XYZ file of C-alpha atoms in Angstrom:
712
model
C -16.476 -25.639 2.275
C -16.478 -22.043 3.533
C -13.892 -19.257 3.564
C -14.317 -16.992 6.589
C -12.138 -14.155 7.869
C -11.711 -12.994 11.461
C -9.981 -9.918 12.873
C -7.647 -10.791 15.756
C -6.704 -8.752 18.817
C -3.657 -9.187 21.056
C -0.985 -10.254 18.547
C 2.443 -8.726 19.342
C 4.760 -10.251 16.764
C 4.969 -12.637 13.840
C 5.499 -15.610 16.154
C 2.053 -14.915 17.634
C 0.556 -15.121 14.162
C 2.422 -18.347 13.456
C 1.203 -19.893 16.689
C -2.459 -19.081 15.991
C -2.166 -20.324 12.434
C -0.663 -23.665 13.484
C -3.285 -24.180 16.216
C -6.226 -23.438 13.897
C -4.846 -25.766 11.213
C -5.030 -28.654 13.694
C -8.809 -28.243 14.153
C -10.894 -30.989 12.542
C -12.617 -29.692 9.426
C -10.079 -26.941 8.701
C -8.524 -27.343 5.267
C -6.289 -24.281 5.453
C -5.666 -21.302 7.708
C -3.522 -18.217 7.292
C -2.831 -15.331 9.650
C -1.722 -11.982 8.275
C 0.127 -10.188 11.072
C 0.050 -6.878 9.207
C -3.736 -6.751 8.846
C -4.403 -8.960 11.925
C -6.697 -11.100 9.772
C -7.229 -14.839 10.239
C -8.629 -16.542 7.136
C -10.006 -20.063 7.580
C -11.028 -22.430 4.782
C -13.073 -25.467 5.758
C -16.150 -26.667 7.585
C -15.845 -25.470 11.180
C -17.965 -23.288 13.459
C -16.939 -19.777 14.458
C -17.360 -20.734 18.127
C -14.697 -23.413 17.749
C -12.295 -20.956 16.132
C -12.981 -18.386 18.841
C -12.346 -20.887 21.644
C -8.991 -21.989 20.197
C -7.857 -18.392 19.727
C -8.905 -17.398 23.265
C -7.199 -20.461 24.769
C -3.949 -19.182 23.236
C -4.373 -15.844 24.999
C -5.728 -13.816 22.066
C -9.223 -12.739 21.045
C -11.397 -12.308 17.963
C -12.672 -8.825 17.194
C -16.434 -9.197 16.708
C -17.047 -5.558 15.777
C -18.382 -4.784 12.318
C -16.303 -2.858 9.800
C -18.138 0.382 10.563
C -17.803 -0.095 14.325
C -14.082 -0.840 13.998
C -13.428 2.240 11.870
C -15.363 4.375 14.380
C -13.387 2.878 17.271
C -10.031 3.542 15.600
C -10.993 7.170 15.112
C -12.147 7.631 18.700
C -10.248 9.104 21.653
C -9.879 5.779 23.496
C -8.044 4.200 20.564
C -5.784 7.244 20.196
C -5.067 7.062 23.937
C -3.601 3.580 23.336
C -0.332 5.210 22.262
C -0.016 6.936 25.659
C 2.047 4.119 27.295
C 4.964 5.279 25.157
C 4.647 8.842 26.400
C 4.262 7.737 30.008
C 7.218 5.377 29.751
C 9.411 8.083 28.198
C 8.356 10.622 30.825
C 9.342 8.212 33.618
C 12.516 6.847 31.989
C 14.288 10.149 31.262
C 14.776 11.123 34.952
C 15.911 7.559 35.760
C 18.549 7.792 33.047
C 19.699 11.241 34.211
C 19.955 10.107 37.837
C 21.910 6.956 36.973
C 24.390 8.834 34.806
C 24.957 12.087 36.673
C 23.418 11.931 40.153
C 24.022 8.382 41.353
C 25.571 9.773 44.585
C 22.438 11.748 45.349
C 20.984 10.597 48.682
C 17.594 9.567 47.344
C 18.802 8.568 43.849
C 18.195 4.845 44.400
C 14.739 5.399 45.882
C 13.616 7.695 43.050
C 14.960 5.284 40.435
C 13.204 2.387 42.153
C 9.847 4.192 42.252
C 9.996 5.525 38.686
C 11.233 2.247 37.191
C 8.596 0.290 39.107
C 5.987 2.537 37.516
C 7.468 1.844 34.049
C 7.555 -1.923 34.613
C 4.105 -2.302 36.176
C 2.212 0.218 34.028
C 3.354 0.558 30.374
C 5.589 -2.525 30.639
C 2.956 -4.822 32.100
C 1.753 -5.877 28.640
C 5.066 -7.582 27.918
C 5.073 -9.522 31.159
C 1.442 -10.603 30.751
C 2.046 -11.869 27.239
C 5.289 -13.575 28.273
C 3.322 -15.392 30.992
C 0.734 -16.556 28.447
C 3.549 -17.789 26.203
C 5.049 -19.649 29.142
C 1.722 -21.407 29.806
C 1.861 -22.746 26.249
C 5.562 -23.611 26.428
C 6.544 -21.106 23.743
C 8.360 -17.794 23.434
C 8.205 -14.544 21.496
C 9.797 -11.117 21.455
C 7.679 -10.282 24.507
C 9.461 -13.082 26.337
C 12.834 -11.566 25.498
C 11.657 -8.111 26.551
C 10.225 -9.401 29.816
C 13.400 -11.340 30.560
C 15.754 -8.473 29.806
C 13.866 -5.767 31.640
C 12.725 -8.161 34.388
C 16.262 -9.365 35.076
C 17.621 -5.819 35.240
C 14.714 -4.672 37.406
C 14.785 -7.684 39.743
C 18.539 -7.477 40.238
C 18.298 -3.730 40.904
C 15.465 -4.148 43.409
C 17.503 -6.767 45.237
C 20.556 -4.486 45.127
C 18.616 -1.464 46.333
C 17.164 -3.200 49.398
C 20.486 -4.915 50.089
C 22.344 -1.635 50.150
C 24.277 -2.358 46.947
C 25.329 0.654 44.886
C 25.343 -1.149 41.511
C 21.789 -0.541 40.279
C 20.506 -1.039 36.736
C 17.049 0.504 36.879
C 17.778 2.641 33.794
C 18.373 -0.522 31.744
C 14.992 -1.997 32.648
C 13.209 1.275 31.910
C 15.069 1.900 28.626
C 14.300 -1.560 27.257
C 10.567 -1.056 27.719
C 10.602 2.516 26.367
C 12.593 1.668 23.229
C 10.406 -1.328 22.409
C 7.237 0.727 22.929
C 8.618 3.318 20.515
C 9.156 0.622 17.892
C 5.629 -0.722 18.393
C 4.154 2.767 18.114
C 5.916 3.520 14.817
C 4.983 0.103 13.437
C 1.310 0.466 14.377
C 1.072 3.791 12.554
C 2.219 2.145 9.330
C -0.197 -0.772 9.783
C -3.140 1.579 10.303
C -2.991 2.666 6.662
C -3.548 -0.839 5.302
C -7.335 -1.035 5.601
C -8.304 2.489 4.489
C -8.141 1.539 0.793
C -11.251 -0.626 1.072
C -13.122 2.107 2.951
C -12.456 4.602 0.155
C -13.436 2.076 -2.502
C -16.706 1.391 -0.714
C -17.257 5.154 -0.681
C -17.487 5.116 -4.488
C -20.590 2.950 -4.397
C -23.732 4.916 -5.268
C -26.223 5.222 -2.412
C -29.356 5.961 -4.492
C -30.698 5.146 -7.931
C -33.382 6.720 -10.140
C -35.896 4.042 -11.231
C -38.378 4.463 -14.064
C -41.720 3.020 -12.964
C -44.949 3.481 -14.884
C -43.459 6.370 -16.819
C -42.339 8.165 -13.655
C -38.763 8.584 -12.362
C -38.467 7.698 -8.671
C -35.371 8.004 -6.460
C -34.844 4.926 -4.247
C -32.100 3.512 -2.032
C -29.655 1.334 -3.960
C -30.680 -1.732 -1.912
C -34.197 -1.512 -3.409
C -32.973 -1.936 -6.994
C -33.620 -5.406 -8.390
C -32.456 -7.220 -11.486
C -34.700 -6.223 -14.412
C -35.444 -2.707 -13.107
C -34.945 0.252 -15.449
C -32.520 2.863 -14.107
C -32.180 6.406 -15.435
C -28.686 7.940 -15.326
C -28.313 11.626 -16.118
C -25.185 13.298 -17.541
C -22.323 13.490 -15.048
C -23.816 10.942 -12.647
C -22.122 7.761 -11.460
C -23.802 4.576 -12.737
C -25.246 2.668 -9.727
C -25.570 -0.879 -11.129
C -24.244 -3.196 -13.829
C -26.586 -3.356 -16.787
C -27.341 -2.881 -20.480
C -28.229 0.410 -22.166
C -31.838 0.347 -23.387
C -32.158 3.896 -24.661
C -29.868 6.877 -25.251
C -26.289 7.465 -26.304
C -23.378 8.748 -24.249
C -19.692 8.432 -23.495
C -18.828 6.684 -20.232
C -15.680 7.303 -18.205
C -14.529 3.773 -17.341
C -11.154 4.826 -15.958
C -11.971 3.298 -12.569
C -12.119 -0.104 -14.295
C -9.612 0.143 -17.133
C -7.501 3.122 -16.112
C -8.045 4.614 -19.562
C -8.763 8.334 -19.830
C -10.665 8.045 -23.134
C -14.461 7.799 -22.644
C -16.139 4.763 -24.162
C -19.125 5.340 -26.441
C -22.304 3.640 -25.229
C -25.485 3.066 -27.183
C -28.383 0.563 -26.925
C -27.289 -3.030 -26.160
C -23.900 -1.889 -24.760
C -22.972 -2.956 -21.228
C -22.170 -0.480 -18.463
C -20.667 -1.076 -15.012
C -21.376 0.343 -11.587
C -19.066 3.060 -10.385
C -18.324 4.377 -13.877
C -19.311 7.956 -14.740
C -21.867 8.865 -17.382
C -20.807 11.535 -19.857
C -22.962 14.090 -21.665
C -26.018 12.034 -22.582
C -28.895 10.682 -20.480
C -29.323 6.888 -20.706
C -31.822 4.264 -19.608
C -30.286 1.040 -18.269
C -31.770 -2.354 -17.527
C -30.239 -3.686 -14.310
C -28.408 -6.996 -14.746
C -26.312 -7.121 -11.568
C -26.993 -5.343 -8.298
C -25.557 -5.184 -4.779
C -22.652 -7.531 -4.119
C -22.768 -8.902 -7.684
C -21.616 -5.656 -9.338
C -18.131 -5.084 -10.731
C -17.327 -2.468 -8.090
C -18.419 -4.770 -5.270
C -16.311 -7.514 -6.837
C -13.231 -5.261 -6.787
C -13.897 -4.521 -3.102
C -14.053 -8.249 -2.398
C -10.834 -8.889 -4.323
C -9.043 -6.207 -2.361
C -10.327 -7.585 0.946
C -9.107 -11.078 0.071
C -5.690 -9.854 -1.008
C -5.206 -7.751 2.115
C -6.396 -10.615 4.284
C -4.103 -13.191 2.695
C -0.788 -14.081 4.300
C 2.323 -12.262 3.123
C 5.726 -13.904 3.685
C 6.737 -11.330 6.276
C 8.617 -12.815 9.180
C 10.978 -10.806 11.298
C 14.299 -12.586 11.647
C 14.327 -11.790 15.343
C 10.906 -13.418 15.797
C 11.926 -16.525 13.881
C 14.912 -17.175 16.126
C 13.324 -16.085 19.398
C 11.793 -19.498 20.020
C 15.311 -20.984 20.054
C 17.259 -18.030 21.429
C 15.227 -17.489 24.590
C 15.284 -21.074 25.933
C 19.020 -21.276 25.263
C 19.698 -18.061 27.186
C 17.517 -19.205 30.090
C 19.310 -22.541 30.229
C 22.719 -20.860 30.129
C 21.725 -18.466 32.929
C 20.385 -21.287 35.118
C 23.387 -23.482 34.349
C 25.698 -20.594 35.221
C 24.075 -20.141 38.629
C 24.078 -23.879 39.376
C 27.714 -24.372 38.365
C 28.840 -21.437 40.499
C 26.895 -22.795 43.484
C 28.420 -26.244 43.009
C 31.839 -24.613 42.884
C 31.228 -23.194 46.349
C 30.268 -19.643 45.488
C 27.703 -17.837 47.612
C 24.154 -17.300 46.368
C 24.856 -13.638 45.580
C 28.072 -14.546 43.782
C 26.228 -17.242 41.793
C 23.333 -14.978 40.843
C 25.603 -12.179 39.610
C 27.000 -13.987 36.525
C 23.549 -15.451 35.787
C 22.057 -11.978 35.759
C 24.980 -10.815 33.617
C 24.057 -13.520 31.102
C 20.463 -12.300 30.963
C 21.544 -8.661 30.685
C 24.128 -9.297 28.004
C 21.461 -11.196 26.045
C 19.045 -8.282 26.323
C 17.039 -7.917 23.089
C 17.734 -4.185 22.700
C 20.244 -4.527 19.865
C 18.206 -7.368 18.386
C 15.037 -5.291 18.544
C 16.721 -2.214 17.062
C 18.530 -4.030 14.244
C 15.633 -3.981 11.792
C 13.384 -1.021 12.754
C 16.264 1.464 13.077
C 17.543 0.700 9.588
C 14.012 0.882 8.229
C 13.350 4.207 9.949
C 16.521 5.760 8.516
C 15.872 4.179 5.122
C 12.324 5.511 4.939
C 13.530 8.974 5.951
C 16.152 8.899 3.214
C 13.510 7.716 0.761
C 11.294 10.679 1.635
C 14.122 12.992 0.621
C 14.038 11.304 -2.779
C 10.281 11.794 -3.145
C 9.484 8.188 -2.210
C 6.922 7.527 0.523
C 7.417 4.139 2.182
C 3.984 3.204 3.537
C 4.932 -0.281 4.730
C 8.128 -1.605 6.274
C 7.460 -4.916 4.544
C 7.482 -3.074 1.226
C 10.970 -1.741 1.898
C 12.110 -5.180 3.038
C 10.733 -7.017 0.018
C 11.647 -4.527 -2.700
C 15.253 -5.738 -2.851
C 14.083 -9.190 -3.992
C 11.974 -8.014 -6.944
C 12.848 -9.752 -10.206
C 9.660 -8.961 -12.157
C 8.121 -5.480 -12.368
C 4.592 -5.118 -13.759
C 3.677 -1.647 -14.989
C 0.288 -0.196 -15.809
C 0.317 1.913 -18.985
C -2.116 4.793 -18.641
C -1.022 7.366 -16.088
C 2.070 5.308 -15.243
C 4.134 5.077 -18.413
C 1.944 7.608 -20.200
C 0.586 10.937 -18.964
C -2.942 9.638 -18.464
C -4.700 12.285 -20.553
C -5.207 12.666 -24.318
C -3.037 15.137 -26.235
C -2.703 16.208 -29.871
C 0.316 14.434 -31.362
C 0.009 14.962 -35.141
C -1.661 17.345 -37.614
C -2.114 16.635 -41.319
C -3.084 19.836 -43.138
C -2.764 19.584 -46.924
C -5.142 22.546 -47.410
C -4.055 26.094 -48.139
C -5.290 27.250 -44.727
C -2.384 28.203 -42.393
C -1.949 25.888 -39.414
C -2.721 28.569 -36.829
C -5.903 29.604 -38.632
C -6.935 25.977 -38.956
C -6.356 25.417 -35.237
C -8.297 28.610 -34.420
C -11.267 27.284 -36.376
C -11.109 23.861 -34.685
C -10.745 25.384 -31.197
C -13.625 27.792 -31.838
C -15.913 24.904 -32.704
C -14.713 22.587 -29.919
C -14.803 25.158 -27.108
C -18.429 24.283 -26.268
C -17.780 20.524 -26.059
C -17.152 18.693 -22.760
C -15.557 15.711 -24.496
C -11.984 14.822 -23.343
C -10.764 14.919 -26.954
C -12.113 18.447 -27.328
C -10.318 19.428 -24.139
C -7.096 17.956 -25.532
C -7.453 20.128 -28.646
C -8.141 23.230 -26.533
C -5.063 22.545 -24.370
C -3.009 22.239 -27.551
C -4.225 25.588 -28.889
C -3.860 27.312 -25.519
C -0.216 26.281 -25.386
C 0.216 28.071 -28.730
C -1.741 31.095 -27.496
C -4.390 30.727 -30.171
C -7.571 32.525 -29.116
C -10.846 30.838 -30.214
C -13.683 32.820 -31.752
C -17.439 32.553 -31.185
C -19.422 30.215 -33.424
C -23.111 29.529 -33.924
C -25.205 26.458 -34.527
C -23.119 24.232 -32.237
C -24.384 20.654 -31.972
C -22.803 17.749 -30.109
C -23.281 14.320 -31.653
C -22.690 11.704 -28.928
C -20.028 9.183 -29.885
C -19.371 10.896 -33.221
C -18.218 14.508 -32.936
C -19.602 18.040 -33.341
C -21.149 20.411 -35.908
C -20.860 24.228 -35.888
C -21.031 27.305 -38.124
C -17.756 29.184 -38.509
C -17.534 32.300 -40.727
C -20.584 31.170 -42.666
C -19.285 27.637 -43.287
C -20.524 24.350 -41.803
C -17.663 22.712 -39.919
C -17.837 19.004 -39.112
C -15.278 17.583 -36.663
C -15.306 13.958 -35.551
C -14.383 10.357 -36.207
C -14.702 8.328 -39.411
C -18.210 7.181 -38.491
C -19.340 10.803 -38.472
C -17.768 11.396 -41.880
C -19.497 8.289 -43.274
C -22.845 9.342 -41.807
C -22.635 12.679 -43.625
C -21.190 11.057 -46.780
C -17.954 13.027 -46.517
C -15.101 11.390 -48.445
C -11.902 10.766 -46.437
C -10.105 8.714 -49.084
C -7.191 11.121 -49.576
C -6.405 10.953 -45.855
C -6.457 7.183 -45.386
C -2.733 6.651 -45.906
C -1.799 9.131 -43.177
C -4.556 8.212 -40.734
C -4.083 4.432 -41.040
C -0.517 4.868 -39.868
C -1.741 6.837 -36.851
C -4.397 4.269 -36.010
C -1.809 1.515 -36.398
C 0.162 3.061 -33.574
C -2.892 3.306 -31.327
C -3.816 6.936 -31.888
C -7.340 8.318 -32.227
C -8.013 10.068 -35.555
C -10.194 13.197 -35.801
C -11.249 14.510 -39.223
C -12.002 18.184 -39.897
C -14.406 18.989 -42.739
C -15.628 22.338 -44.060
C -18.794 22.415 -46.165
C -18.748 18.614 -46.573
C -15.092 18.468 -47.653
C -12.277 17.149 -45.427
C -9.511 19.721 -45.060
C -7.377 18.272 -42.248
C -6.928 15.436 -39.768
C -5.611 15.295 -36.222
C -4.122 12.436 -34.211
C -4.796 12.342 -30.471
C -3.197 9.934 -28.031
C -2.119 9.466 -24.461
C 1.563 10.438 -24.750
C 4.521 8.797 -23.016
C 6.087 10.624 -20.073
C 9.562 12.013 -20.674
C 10.943 9.957 -17.767
C 9.388 6.583 -18.640
C 12.065 5.304 -21.004
C 14.877 6.158 -18.583
C 12.958 4.574 -15.705
C 12.401 1.290 -17.535
C 16.031 1.219 -18.695
C 17.157 1.612 -15.066
C 14.921 -1.285 -14.038
C 16.339 -3.508 -16.772
C 19.895 -2.541 -15.803
C 19.173 -3.890 -12.291
C 18.344 -7.313 -13.743
C 14.572 -6.890 -13.340
C 12.182 -7.949 -16.108
C 9.569 -5.266 -16.990
C 6.017 -6.288 -17.998
C 3.258 -3.969 -19.253
C -0.392 -4.725 -18.413
C -3.089 -2.344 -19.622
C -6.825 -2.104 -20.107
C -6.209 -0.332 -23.414
C -6.464 -2.007 -26.842
C -3.784 -4.301 -28.212
C -2.513 -1.945 -30.922
C -1.889 0.912 -28.497
C -0.343 -1.397 -25.909
C 2.087 -2.953 -28.374
C 3.062 0.452 -29.734
C 3.953 1.679 -26.239
C 5.819 -1.550 -25.426
C 7.866 -1.221 -28.614
C 8.746 2.383 -27.797
C 9.819 1.336 -24.290
C 11.684 -1.754 -25.570
C 9.590 -4.050 -23.346
C 9.155 -7.631 -24.552
C 6.186 -8.711 -22.430
C 2.887 -6.834 -22.802
C -0.809 -7.740 -22.375
C -3.768 -5.559 -23.354
C -7.477 -5.270 -22.513
C -6.816 -6.346 -18.924
C -9.546 -5.775 -16.357
C -8.805 -5.512 -12.591
C -9.300 -9.235 -12.000
C -7.096 -10.045 -15.007
C -4.226 -7.984 -13.608
C -4.668 -9.673 -10.239
C -4.568 -13.108 -11.898
C -1.449 -12.153 -13.829
C 0.358 -11.084 -10.652
C -0.653 -14.357 -9.000
C 0.573 -16.304 -12.041
C 4.048 -14.790 -11.823
C 4.155 -15.442 -8.079
C 3.247 -19.085 -8.653
C 6.287 -19.307 -10.927
C 8.427 -18.259 -7.987
C 8.838 -14.649 -9.079
C 9.021 -11.747 -6.636
C 6.622 -9.274 -8.217
C 6.533 -5.492 -8.025
C 3.468 -3.670 -9.387
C 3.402 -0.018 -10.508
C 0.001 1.635 -11.023
C -2.070 4.735 -10.433
C -5.752 3.857 -10.875
C -8.581 2.236 -8.952
C -8.385 -0.641 -11.400
C -4.814 -1.300 -10.254
C -5.710 -1.535 -6.537
C -6.224 -5.341 -6.277
C -3.012 -6.070 -8.221
C -1.076 -3.514 -6.149
C -2.257 -5.211 -2.962
C -1.538 -8.710 -4.269
C 1.982 -7.939 -5.517
C 4.908 -8.552 -3.200
C 5.523 -4.808 -3.388
C 3.051 -2.250 -4.742
C 4.317 1.056 -6.134
C 1.628 3.725 -6.555
C 2.112 7.050 -8.275
C 1.387 10.060 -6.080
C -0.416 11.580 -9.059
C -2.860 8.643 -9.122
C -6.017 7.817 -7.174
C -6.130 7.693 -3.376
C -7.258 4.067 -3.489
C -4.254 2.981 -5.554
C -1.990 4.820 -3.116
C -3.641 3.230 -0.067
C -3.354 -0.239 -1.640
C 0.405 0.064 -2.159
C 3.402 -0.157 0.123
C 5.443 2.506 -1.686
C 4.208 5.775 -3.193
C 6.211 7.729 -5.782
C 5.171 11.251 -4.843
C 5.991 12.894 -8.175
C 4.686 10.143 -10.462
C 8.171 9.477 -11.861
C 8.770 5.754 -12.492
C 12.523 6.340 -12.389
C 11.973 6.422 -8.642
C 11.042 2.724 -8.723
C 14.681 1.882 -9.420
C 15.715 4.331 -6.699
C 13.394 2.650 -4.177
C 14.683 -0.820 -5.065
C 18.303 0.331 -4.800
C 17.589 1.887 -1.399
C 15.857 -1.327 -0.320
C 18.926 -3.351 -1.252
C 21.174 -1.072 0.784
C 18.749 -1.085 3.731
C 18.593 -4.871 3.767
C 22.387 -4.990 3.658
C 22.468 -2.778 6.757
C 19.810 -4.903 8.486
C 21.790 -8.096 7.873
C 24.925 -6.425 9.239
C 22.999 -5.292 12.321
C 21.545 -8.737 12.954
C 24.941 -10.340 12.434
C 26.382 -7.939 14.999
C 23.525 -8.472 17.470
C 23.801 -12.256 17.338
C 27.579 -12.279 17.053
C 27.822 -10.030 20.079
C 25.678 -12.436 22.128
C 27.614 -15.472 20.932
C 30.875 -13.916 22.111
C 29.651 -12.097 25.217
C 27.378 -14.715 26.793
C 30.222 -17.205 27.423
C 32.301 -14.424 29.018
C 29.385 -13.509 31.282
C 28.767 -17.161 32.173
C 32.397 -17.591 33.152
C 32.058 -14.652 35.529
C 34.395 -12.446 33.486
C 31.688 -9.816 33.034
C 29.871 -8.414 36.018
C 26.371 -6.965 35.526
C 27.750 -3.421 35.257
C 30.017 -4.319 32.344
C 27.268 -6.452 30.836
C 24.879 -3.526 30.999
C 27.432 -1.209 29.410
C 28.237 -3.725 26.688
C 24.550 -4.134 25.942
C 24.194 -0.358 25.581
C 27.272 -0.185 23.342
C 25.861 -2.926 21.122
C 22.690 -0.885 20.671
C 24.710 2.233 19.869
C 26.683 0.254 17.296
C 23.485 -0.929 15.610
C 22.045 2.598 15.449
C 25.324 4.094 14.200
C 25.509 1.517 11.434
C 21.921 2.260 10.408
C 22.694 5.986 10.233
C 25.070 5.272 7.363
C 21.971 5.144 5.189
C 21.707 8.920 5.524
C 24.752 9.195 3.271
C 23.339 6.799 0.666
C 23.158 8.049 -2.914
C 21.333 6.378 -5.776
């Protein structure tokens, strides 16, 4: 049993995806098949050859993209791919004069001829794609939005051509041209949003180390990462990214594992500790024995997870596409029946064709096609004013259904960097002088905790002094000489190693540690004189943001890679009942999937690389603009200012947008239900039908513009 993915070309709408999916599922040996219209990915599970899949897809009128990932990325960045958007510009350039002539210069001697020539160019050049696809659909006895577009524009164009050569003054060339131009505009805007979906994986792949430094026969040799094998010894210098998964053999350091856990605090590593590829070595050189290389590493696994999530099928189906298979045949039947009945009643051929064409024109998909994208365009523009970047129309559509919101802790609820929160100074040294001494000793350290202390003193405008005898003790702390005294600053292990008694400080520090804070002791001449608590502090806006979410009837959940004590302390402060700690990227992904299996509509808020798979898997991913590029690219919605209060704002806007969309669709279908019978009875000639169609589109756009006045 194999699971293989294919990239498809030629899909125009969700009904195309549904058709391919259903056809592939019928192949012998296929256990399951899904088509993701957004990413154009077909995923097949079963025992079937690629040639068989390719033949079925091509028989349906589509094709499989056989280019590699690198070739596809290069193609999308090339001039030929960018030129693909030119049909919109050409169509607009040709349509504008047709519209002007029909409205203001219809009595001009050559008005009909110019309209005929320009509209013919629109129909047979940029509009040809719709007619070709409609023909393919017809061969397979099915219909899509392309069928509706071809019918609407084709009916208007055909009737106008007949009228022009017959000497009739009622021409509707502008209708045919406008339909094609408006639909091309919608496709262009939609394709721009889709283009962002795959860049997350490219950036994640970019984090993979290209070379490694092997130790062979006592010599360090730089080799390509593909040459590293399990059991090799790899040297990683300070500040370098670790190239493989392995175990530390020699050396001590602190490793930045934020790409895996999202936590800003470095993790101490010494012999027998495991390290992962993609993480960043701190201040000490280490020797690692390779345990996993290539596609088996943690980073490669995250890439694979993200690929699978983006290739899986999301429940995104345009309402217009779902009904098109029924709507189009009904309209065709009504038009044909109208013509036949009028002929049987003794009307002439021209008189019989007129109401039939009116039926097709009144059923033009303009209003239907504009109902959703117009509301989404206005909604996304309004969101941008609120500091919310909507990266996917499906994200805006789905956000209104969210009933469970999963939040990462570090960098999402908290600030994402350590800060001094408490000082216990029972000595007779003034606080400012104590802080000056600590800052003077820590100024030479590159450790994040030292930087937190320096930020704290800088905010209080405390200038550090120069010290001598500075020594950094990896994983423990620092030593330095200050005004003739030996100052020792570090954790409890450092105090124990130097036999410095911390007994009098246990009561205060245990309380700090119980709330998830890191404790730093300060000793002078082997006697503890003070203690500091350092933690990743909660953002000022987090509590209000979570309260807003709860007020909307949405259940908040906190998932974090941090330890249980810290996680529970934050959850208690935020009044969140559900919290899970020590979660790795795959754990968060599994948790999202678990909620979805329970029938929940899940939103995910995160900011780190480790959140990327869960953000992609969630029904709607919210990334903080202050987070990593990969998290942002994996999400549908980006909160530009990193304020989680904007999650509630985005959901509220989504609810209003969906309300507008439903009103638009109700109008579009209601209009057809009322107008088609009038046209069939001959009570609406093509001119009135054309005008009514235009008015229905104006009504849809005007209703969507109400979103501009929306307030949270």
